Coordinates of C-alpha atoms in Angstrom, one line a residue:
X732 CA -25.9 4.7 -4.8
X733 CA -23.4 6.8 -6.7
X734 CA -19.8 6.9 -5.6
X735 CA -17.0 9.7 -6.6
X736 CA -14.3 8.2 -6.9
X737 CA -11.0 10.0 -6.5
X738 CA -7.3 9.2 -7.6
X739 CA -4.2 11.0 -8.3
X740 CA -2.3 8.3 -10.3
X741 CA 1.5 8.2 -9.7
X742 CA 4.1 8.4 -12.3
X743 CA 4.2 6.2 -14.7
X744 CA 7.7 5.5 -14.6
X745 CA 7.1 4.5 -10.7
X746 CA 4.0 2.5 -10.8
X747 CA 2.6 1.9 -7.2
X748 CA 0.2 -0.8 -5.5
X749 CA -1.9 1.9 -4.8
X750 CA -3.0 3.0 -8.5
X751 CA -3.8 -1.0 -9.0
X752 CA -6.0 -1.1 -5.9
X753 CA -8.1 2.1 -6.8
X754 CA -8.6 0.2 -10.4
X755 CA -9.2 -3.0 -8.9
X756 CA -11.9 -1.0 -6.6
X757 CA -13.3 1.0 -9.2
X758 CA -14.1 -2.9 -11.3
X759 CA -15.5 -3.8 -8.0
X760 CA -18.1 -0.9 -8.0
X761 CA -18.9 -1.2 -11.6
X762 CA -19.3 -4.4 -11.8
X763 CA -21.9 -4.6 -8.7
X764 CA -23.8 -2.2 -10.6
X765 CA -23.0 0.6 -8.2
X766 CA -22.7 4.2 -10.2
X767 CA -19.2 5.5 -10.5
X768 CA -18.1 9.0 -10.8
X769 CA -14.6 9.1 -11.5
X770 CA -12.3 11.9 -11.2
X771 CA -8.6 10.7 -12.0
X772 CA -5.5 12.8 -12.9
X773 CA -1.6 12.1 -13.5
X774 CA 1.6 12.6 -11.7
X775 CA 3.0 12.0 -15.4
X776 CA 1.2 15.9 -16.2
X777 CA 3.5 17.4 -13.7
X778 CA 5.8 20.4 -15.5
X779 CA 8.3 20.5 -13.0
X780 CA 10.5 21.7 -15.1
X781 CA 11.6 25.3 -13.6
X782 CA 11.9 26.7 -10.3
X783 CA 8.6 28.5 -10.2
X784 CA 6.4 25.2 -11.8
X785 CA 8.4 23.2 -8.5
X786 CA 6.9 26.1 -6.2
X787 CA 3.3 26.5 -7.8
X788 CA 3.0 22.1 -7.6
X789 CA 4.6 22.5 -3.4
X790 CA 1.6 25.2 -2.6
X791 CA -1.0 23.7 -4.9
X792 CA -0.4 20.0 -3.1
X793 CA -1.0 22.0 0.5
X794 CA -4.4 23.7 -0.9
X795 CA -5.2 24.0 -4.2
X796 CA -8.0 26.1 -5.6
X797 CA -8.8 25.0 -8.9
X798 CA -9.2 21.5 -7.6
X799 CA -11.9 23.3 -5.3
X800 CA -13.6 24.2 -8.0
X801 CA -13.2 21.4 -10.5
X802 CA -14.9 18.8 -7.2
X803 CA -17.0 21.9 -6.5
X804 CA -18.8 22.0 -10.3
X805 CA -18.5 18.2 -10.4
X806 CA -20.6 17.4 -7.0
X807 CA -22.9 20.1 -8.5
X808 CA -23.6 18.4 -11.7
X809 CA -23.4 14.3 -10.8
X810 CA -24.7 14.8 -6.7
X811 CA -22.4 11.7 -5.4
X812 CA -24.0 10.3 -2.3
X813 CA -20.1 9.5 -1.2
X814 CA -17.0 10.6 -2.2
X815 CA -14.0 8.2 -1.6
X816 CA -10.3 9.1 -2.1
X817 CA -7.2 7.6 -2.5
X818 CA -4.1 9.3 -3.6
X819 CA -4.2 12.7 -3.3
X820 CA -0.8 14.0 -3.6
X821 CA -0.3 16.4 -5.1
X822 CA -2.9 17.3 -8.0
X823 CA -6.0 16.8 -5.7
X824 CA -4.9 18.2 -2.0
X825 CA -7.4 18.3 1.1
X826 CA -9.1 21.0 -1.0
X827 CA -11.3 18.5 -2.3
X828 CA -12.5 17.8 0.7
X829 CA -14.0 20.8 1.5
X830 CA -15.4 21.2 -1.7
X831 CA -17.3 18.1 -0.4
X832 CA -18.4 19.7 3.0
X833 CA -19.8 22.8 1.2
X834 CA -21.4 20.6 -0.8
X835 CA -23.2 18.3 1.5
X836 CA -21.3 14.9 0.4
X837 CA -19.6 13.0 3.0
X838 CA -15.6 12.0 2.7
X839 CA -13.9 8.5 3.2
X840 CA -10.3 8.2 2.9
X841 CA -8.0 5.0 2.3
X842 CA -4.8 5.7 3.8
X843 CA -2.3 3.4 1.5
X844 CA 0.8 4.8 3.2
X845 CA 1.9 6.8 6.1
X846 CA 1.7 10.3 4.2
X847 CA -0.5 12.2 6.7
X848 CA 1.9 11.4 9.4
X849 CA 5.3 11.2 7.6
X850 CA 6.9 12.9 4.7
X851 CA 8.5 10.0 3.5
X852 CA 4.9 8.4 3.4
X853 CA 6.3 4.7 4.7
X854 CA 7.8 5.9 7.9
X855 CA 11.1 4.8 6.6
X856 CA 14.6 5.9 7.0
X857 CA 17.9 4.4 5.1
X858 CA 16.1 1.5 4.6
X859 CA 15.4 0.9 8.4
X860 CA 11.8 1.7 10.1
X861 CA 11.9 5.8 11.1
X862 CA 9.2 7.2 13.4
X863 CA 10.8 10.0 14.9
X864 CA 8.1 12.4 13.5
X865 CA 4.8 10.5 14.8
X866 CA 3.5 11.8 17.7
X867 CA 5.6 15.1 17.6
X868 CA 6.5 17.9 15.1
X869 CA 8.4 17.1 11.5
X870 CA 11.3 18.8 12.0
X871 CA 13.4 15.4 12.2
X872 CA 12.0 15.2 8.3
X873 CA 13.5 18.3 7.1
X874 CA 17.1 18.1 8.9
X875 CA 17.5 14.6 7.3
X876 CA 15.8 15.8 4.1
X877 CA 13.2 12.7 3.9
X878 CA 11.4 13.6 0.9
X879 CA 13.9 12.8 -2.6
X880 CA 16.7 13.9 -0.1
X881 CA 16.0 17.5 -1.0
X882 CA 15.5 20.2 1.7
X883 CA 12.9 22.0 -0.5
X884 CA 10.7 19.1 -1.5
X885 CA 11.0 18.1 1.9
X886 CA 9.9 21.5 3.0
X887 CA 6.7 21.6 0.5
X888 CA 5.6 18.6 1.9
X889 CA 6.2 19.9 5.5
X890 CA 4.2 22.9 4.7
X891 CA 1.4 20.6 3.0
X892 CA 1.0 19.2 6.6
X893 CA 1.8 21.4 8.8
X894 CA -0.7 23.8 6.8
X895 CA -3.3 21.1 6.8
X896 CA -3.2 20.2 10.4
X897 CA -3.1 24.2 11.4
X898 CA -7.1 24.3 10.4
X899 CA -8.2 20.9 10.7
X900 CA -8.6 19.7 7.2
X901 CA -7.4 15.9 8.8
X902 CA -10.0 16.2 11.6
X903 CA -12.8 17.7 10.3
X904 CA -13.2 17.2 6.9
X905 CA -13.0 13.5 5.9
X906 CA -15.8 11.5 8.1
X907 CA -13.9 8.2 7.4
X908 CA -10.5 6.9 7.2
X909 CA -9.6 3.4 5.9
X910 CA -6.1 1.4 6.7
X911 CA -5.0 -1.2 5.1
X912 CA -4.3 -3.2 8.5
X913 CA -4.7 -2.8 12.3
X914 CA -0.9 -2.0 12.4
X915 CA -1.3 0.9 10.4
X916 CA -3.8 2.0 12.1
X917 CA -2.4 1.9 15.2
X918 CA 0.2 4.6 13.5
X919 CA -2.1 6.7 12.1
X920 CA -3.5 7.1 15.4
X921 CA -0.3 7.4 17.3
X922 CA 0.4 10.4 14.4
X923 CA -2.9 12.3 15.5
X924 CA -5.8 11.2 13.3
X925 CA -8.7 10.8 15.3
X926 CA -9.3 7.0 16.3
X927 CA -12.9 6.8 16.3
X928 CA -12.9 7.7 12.6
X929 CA -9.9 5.0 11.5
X930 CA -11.8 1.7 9.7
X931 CA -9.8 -1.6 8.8
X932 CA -10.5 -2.7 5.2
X933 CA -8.0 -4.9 3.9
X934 CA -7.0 -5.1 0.1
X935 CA -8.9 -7.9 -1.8
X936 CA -7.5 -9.9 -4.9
X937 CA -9.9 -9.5 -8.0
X938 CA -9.6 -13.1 -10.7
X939 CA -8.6 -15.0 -8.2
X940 CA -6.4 -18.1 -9.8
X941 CA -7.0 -21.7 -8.5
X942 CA -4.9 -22.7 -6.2
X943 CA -1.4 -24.2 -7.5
X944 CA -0.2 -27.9 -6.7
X945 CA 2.8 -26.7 -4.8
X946 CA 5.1 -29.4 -6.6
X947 CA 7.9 -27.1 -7.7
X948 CA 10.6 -27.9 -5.1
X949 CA 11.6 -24.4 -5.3
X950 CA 10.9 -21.1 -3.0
X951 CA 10.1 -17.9 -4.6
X952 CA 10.7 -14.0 -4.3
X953 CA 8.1 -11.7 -6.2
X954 CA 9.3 -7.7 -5.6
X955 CA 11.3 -5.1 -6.3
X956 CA 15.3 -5.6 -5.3
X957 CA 15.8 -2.5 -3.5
X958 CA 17.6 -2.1 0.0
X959 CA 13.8 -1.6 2.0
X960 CA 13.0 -5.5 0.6
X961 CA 15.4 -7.1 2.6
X962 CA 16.9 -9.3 -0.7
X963 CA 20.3 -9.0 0.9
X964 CA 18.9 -10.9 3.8
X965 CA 17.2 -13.2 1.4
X966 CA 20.4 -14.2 0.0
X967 CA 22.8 -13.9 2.8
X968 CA 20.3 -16.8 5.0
X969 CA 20.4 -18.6 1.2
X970 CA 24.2 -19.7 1.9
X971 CA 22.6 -21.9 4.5
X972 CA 19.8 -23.3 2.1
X973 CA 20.8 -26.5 0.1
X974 CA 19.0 -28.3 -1.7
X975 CA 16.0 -26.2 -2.7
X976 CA 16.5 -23.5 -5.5
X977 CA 15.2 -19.6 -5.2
X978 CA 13.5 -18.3 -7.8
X979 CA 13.3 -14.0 -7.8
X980 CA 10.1 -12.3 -9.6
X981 CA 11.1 -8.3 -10.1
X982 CA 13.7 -6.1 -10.8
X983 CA 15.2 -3.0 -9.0
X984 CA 19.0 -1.3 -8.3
X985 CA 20.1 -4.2 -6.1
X986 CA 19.9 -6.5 -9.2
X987 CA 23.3 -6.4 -10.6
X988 CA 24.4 -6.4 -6.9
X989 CA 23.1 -9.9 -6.2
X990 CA 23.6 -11.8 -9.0
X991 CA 27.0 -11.1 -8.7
X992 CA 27.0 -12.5 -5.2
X993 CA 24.7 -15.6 -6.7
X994 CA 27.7 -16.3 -8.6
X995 CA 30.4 -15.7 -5.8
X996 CA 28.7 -17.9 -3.3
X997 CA 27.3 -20.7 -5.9
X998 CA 24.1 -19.9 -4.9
X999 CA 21.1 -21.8 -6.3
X1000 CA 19.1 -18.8 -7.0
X1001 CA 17.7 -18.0 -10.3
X1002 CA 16.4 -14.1 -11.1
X1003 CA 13.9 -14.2 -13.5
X1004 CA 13.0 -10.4 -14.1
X1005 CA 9.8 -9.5 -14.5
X1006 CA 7.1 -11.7 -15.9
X1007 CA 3.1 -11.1 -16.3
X1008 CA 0.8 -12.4 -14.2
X1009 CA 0.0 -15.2 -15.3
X1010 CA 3.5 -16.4 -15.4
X1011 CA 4.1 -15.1 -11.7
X1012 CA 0.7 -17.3 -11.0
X1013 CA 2.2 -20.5 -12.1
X1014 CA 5.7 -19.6 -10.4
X1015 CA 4.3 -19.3 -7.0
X1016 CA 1.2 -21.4 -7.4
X1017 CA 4.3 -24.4 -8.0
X1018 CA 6.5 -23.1 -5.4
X1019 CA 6.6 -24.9 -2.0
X1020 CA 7.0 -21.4 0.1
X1021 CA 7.0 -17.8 -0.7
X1022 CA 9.6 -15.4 1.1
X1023 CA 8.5 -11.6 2.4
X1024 CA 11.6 -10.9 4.0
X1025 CA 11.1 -7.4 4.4
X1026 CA 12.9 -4.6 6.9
X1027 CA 10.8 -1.8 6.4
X1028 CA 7.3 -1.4 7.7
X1029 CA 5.0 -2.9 4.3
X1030 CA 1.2 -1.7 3.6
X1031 CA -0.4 -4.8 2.6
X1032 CA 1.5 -6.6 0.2
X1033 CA -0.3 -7.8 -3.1
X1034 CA 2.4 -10.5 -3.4
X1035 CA 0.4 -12.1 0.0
X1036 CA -3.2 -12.1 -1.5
X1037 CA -1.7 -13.2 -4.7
X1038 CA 0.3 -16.1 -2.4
X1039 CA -2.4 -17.2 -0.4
X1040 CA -4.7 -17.4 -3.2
X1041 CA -2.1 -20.0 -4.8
X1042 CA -2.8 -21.8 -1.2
X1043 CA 1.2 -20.8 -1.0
X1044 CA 2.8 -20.4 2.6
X1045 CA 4.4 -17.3 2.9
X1046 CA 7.8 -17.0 5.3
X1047 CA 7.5 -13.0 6.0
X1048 CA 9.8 -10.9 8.4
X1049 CA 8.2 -10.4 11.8
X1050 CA 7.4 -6.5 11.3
X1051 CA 5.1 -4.0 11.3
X1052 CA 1.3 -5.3 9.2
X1053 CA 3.3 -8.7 7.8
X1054 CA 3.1 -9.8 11.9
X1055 CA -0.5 -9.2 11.2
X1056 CA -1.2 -10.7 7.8
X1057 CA 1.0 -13.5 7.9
X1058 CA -0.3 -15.6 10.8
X1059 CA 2.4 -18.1 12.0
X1060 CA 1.8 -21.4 12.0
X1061 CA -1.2 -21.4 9.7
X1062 CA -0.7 -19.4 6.9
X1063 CA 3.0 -19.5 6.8
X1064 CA 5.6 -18.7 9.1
X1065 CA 7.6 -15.7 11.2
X1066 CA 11.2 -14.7 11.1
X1067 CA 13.2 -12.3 12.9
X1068 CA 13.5 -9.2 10.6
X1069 CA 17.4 -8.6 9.1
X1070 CA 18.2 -12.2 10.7
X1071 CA 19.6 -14.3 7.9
X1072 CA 19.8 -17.4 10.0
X1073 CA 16.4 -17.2 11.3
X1074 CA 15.2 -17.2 8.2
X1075 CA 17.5 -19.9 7.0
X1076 CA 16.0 -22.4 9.5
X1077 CA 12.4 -21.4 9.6
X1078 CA 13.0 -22.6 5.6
X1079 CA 14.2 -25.7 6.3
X1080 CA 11.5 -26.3 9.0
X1081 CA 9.1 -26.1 6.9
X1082 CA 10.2 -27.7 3.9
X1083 CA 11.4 -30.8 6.7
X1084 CA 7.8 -31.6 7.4
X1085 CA 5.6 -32.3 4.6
X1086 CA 2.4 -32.6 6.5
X1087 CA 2.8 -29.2 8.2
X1088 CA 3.7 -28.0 4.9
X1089 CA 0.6 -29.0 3.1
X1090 CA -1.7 -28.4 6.2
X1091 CA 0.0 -24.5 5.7
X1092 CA -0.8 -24.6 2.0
X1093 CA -4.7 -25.5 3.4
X1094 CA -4.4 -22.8 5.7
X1095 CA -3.7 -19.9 3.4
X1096 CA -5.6 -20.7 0.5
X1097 CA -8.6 -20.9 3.3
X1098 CA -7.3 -17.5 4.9
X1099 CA -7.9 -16.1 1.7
X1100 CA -11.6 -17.6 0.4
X1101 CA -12.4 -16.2 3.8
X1102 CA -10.6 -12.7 3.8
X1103 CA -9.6 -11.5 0.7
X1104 CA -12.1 -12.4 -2.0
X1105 CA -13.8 -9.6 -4.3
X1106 CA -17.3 -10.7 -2.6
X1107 CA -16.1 -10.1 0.7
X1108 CA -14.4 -6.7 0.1
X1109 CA -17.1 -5.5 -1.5
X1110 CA -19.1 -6.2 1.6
X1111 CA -17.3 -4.5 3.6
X1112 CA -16.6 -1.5 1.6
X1113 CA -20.5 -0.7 1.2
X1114 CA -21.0 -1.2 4.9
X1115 CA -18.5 1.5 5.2
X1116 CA -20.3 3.3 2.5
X1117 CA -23.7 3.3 3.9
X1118 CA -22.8 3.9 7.7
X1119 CA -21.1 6.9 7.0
X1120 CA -23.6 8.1 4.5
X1121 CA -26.8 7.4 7.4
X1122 CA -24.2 9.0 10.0
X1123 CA -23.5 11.6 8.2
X1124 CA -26.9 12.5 8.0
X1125 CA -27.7 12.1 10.9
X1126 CA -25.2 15.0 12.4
X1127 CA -26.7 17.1 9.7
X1128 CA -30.2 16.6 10.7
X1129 CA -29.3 17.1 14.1
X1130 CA -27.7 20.9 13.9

């Protein structure tokens, strides 16, 4: 089988989950001995730099005809079997897509975020959940400037959509969409893509480490501090915590912000920056608990995978795909979202009761042998692969 694979990298000065999933995908194919045809570009090569480079990148992201033609000469050349996207915004656009359709190549989609449905892409709003747009038109997105808080990059990716959704790139050009969770999906289909083309393929965890002894006596945070994450939560439901120390994996704006509360409150948190992997690894394979506490809707969180392949419990805020990863009482365990003393006590129920703790370490280390390993996703994903490819011809064969 040979698979085109398609990514438009993000910047590299804002790394996202999504450009470590496509690699982690891409290893997955190669090393299965499936053919790879990659086609990757770089948010980084953007010239952005005067008024008229902002307006060629705006229309280019809504329909871009040398991407047509690059995909065009490239399916000519390599004759993929399938083509699979991931990011597409904005060097690719849904141009590529028909240069797939002309071509004879069906067109699977991951869906990492919320962009087909919502400017922002996370259906977020001030660091709350936002889904005034869903269902309707996008005009709530431009009067509160969603995208970079600017009415004209808001606008371009109004147009993208709007433009998109006028001749049915979304509905009749990609033959499979995958989301990350059920949640999601649910969204997507609330937003207007068509249900019967939606697939659930969560993300998979590639080197998987043994699982850790637990024997730390500590909780830990791995994540960016930023107002979306919840940290200010975390810490506020920590002035009820004694007795077990919080360790926080990341950076972000809020940094300076909390340690300085750490300090006013004598909190016994410690903010360790960012570390490799391998250190994060031995963090949370030693730490009793791991805490998601979340208040914005989250795609499927690496840190989980990475967590329950430690055999770590993770305490996540009941909302949007965590209610749906994180499954309470086995893998970890539920608190409100933006309740500090709901999360205070679900800590301290869990770290009360030693045998429910280590029964939860059991049941997410087992949650992910039987979810979330390499062997399973790859499963899955040629399944995909090859139902859409025999579908596919099948419609054609039939006209």
């Amino acid at each position: 089988m040979k698979v085109l694979l398609a990514h438009d990298y993000y910047r590299s000065g804002a790394p996202s989950g999504e450009d470590i999933v496509f690699r982690n995908e891409q290893a997955l194919l190669d090393s299965n001995g499936v053919e790879v045809i990659r086609y990757e570009c770089f948010n980084d090569d953007i010239d952005v730099s005067t008024l008229g480079d902002r307006l060629r990148v705006a229309l280019e992201g809504a329909w871009s005809k040398r991407t047509y033609r690059h995909f065009f000469e490239l399916i000519r050349r390599k004759r993929p079997d399938v083509a699979h996207f991931h990011n597409t915004f904005p060097l690719i656009s849904p141009s590529a897509y028909a240069a797939c359709r002309d071509n004879g190549v069906p067109v699977i989609q991951t869906l990492h975020n919320y962009r087909l449905i919502c400017a922002s892409a996370i259906l977020q709003r001030d660091g709350h959940p936002c889904e005034d747009c869903v269902g309707t038109s996008l005009m709530p997105a431009l009067w509160h400037r969603c995208y970079r808080n600017s009415l004209m990059a808001t606008g371009a990716l109004v147009w993208m959509l709007y433009r998109n959704r006028s001749r049915g790139s979304y509905q009749n050009l990609v033959n499979q969409y995958i989301a990350l969770t059920h949640f999601a999906a649910g969204r997507l289909i609330a937003g207007g893509l068509p249900k019967e083309r939606i697939a659930v393929k969560p993300n998979f965890l590639p080197d998987a480490p043994e699982a850790g002894r637990g024997d730390g006596g500590y909780a830990v945070y791995v994540g960016r501090l930023s107002e979306e994450k919840g940290v200010r939560n975390l810490l506020a439901a920590w002035k009820h915590v004694s007795g077990q120390t919080l360790k926080i994996l990341g950076d972000g704006p809020l940094r300076e912000e909390l340690e300085k509360q750490s300090r006013q409150y004598s909190l016994s948190v410690e903010f360790l920056g960012m570390r490799t992997r391998q250190e994060v690894m031995n963090i949370v394979g030693r730490a009793e608990l791991q805490i998601i506490p979340s208040e914005s809707y989250e795609g499927f969180p690496m840190v989980v995978l990475e967590a329950y392949a430690c055999g770590t419990p993770v305490v996540a805020a009941r909302i949007g795909s965590l209610e749906e990863i994180v499954e309470d009482g086995k893998t970890g365990l539920l608190f409100e979202a933006r309740n500090a003393l709901d999360l205070a006590e679900k800590v301290k129920n869990i770290r009360s009761d030693r045998r429910r703790l280590g029964a939860l370490r059991q049941g997410a280390r087992a949650c992910f042998e039987k979810n979330y390993t390499a062997d399973h996703n790859y499963a899955i994903l040629m399944k995909l692969y090859n139902d859409v490819i025999d579908d596919f011809k099948g419609s054609t064969n039939s006209q």
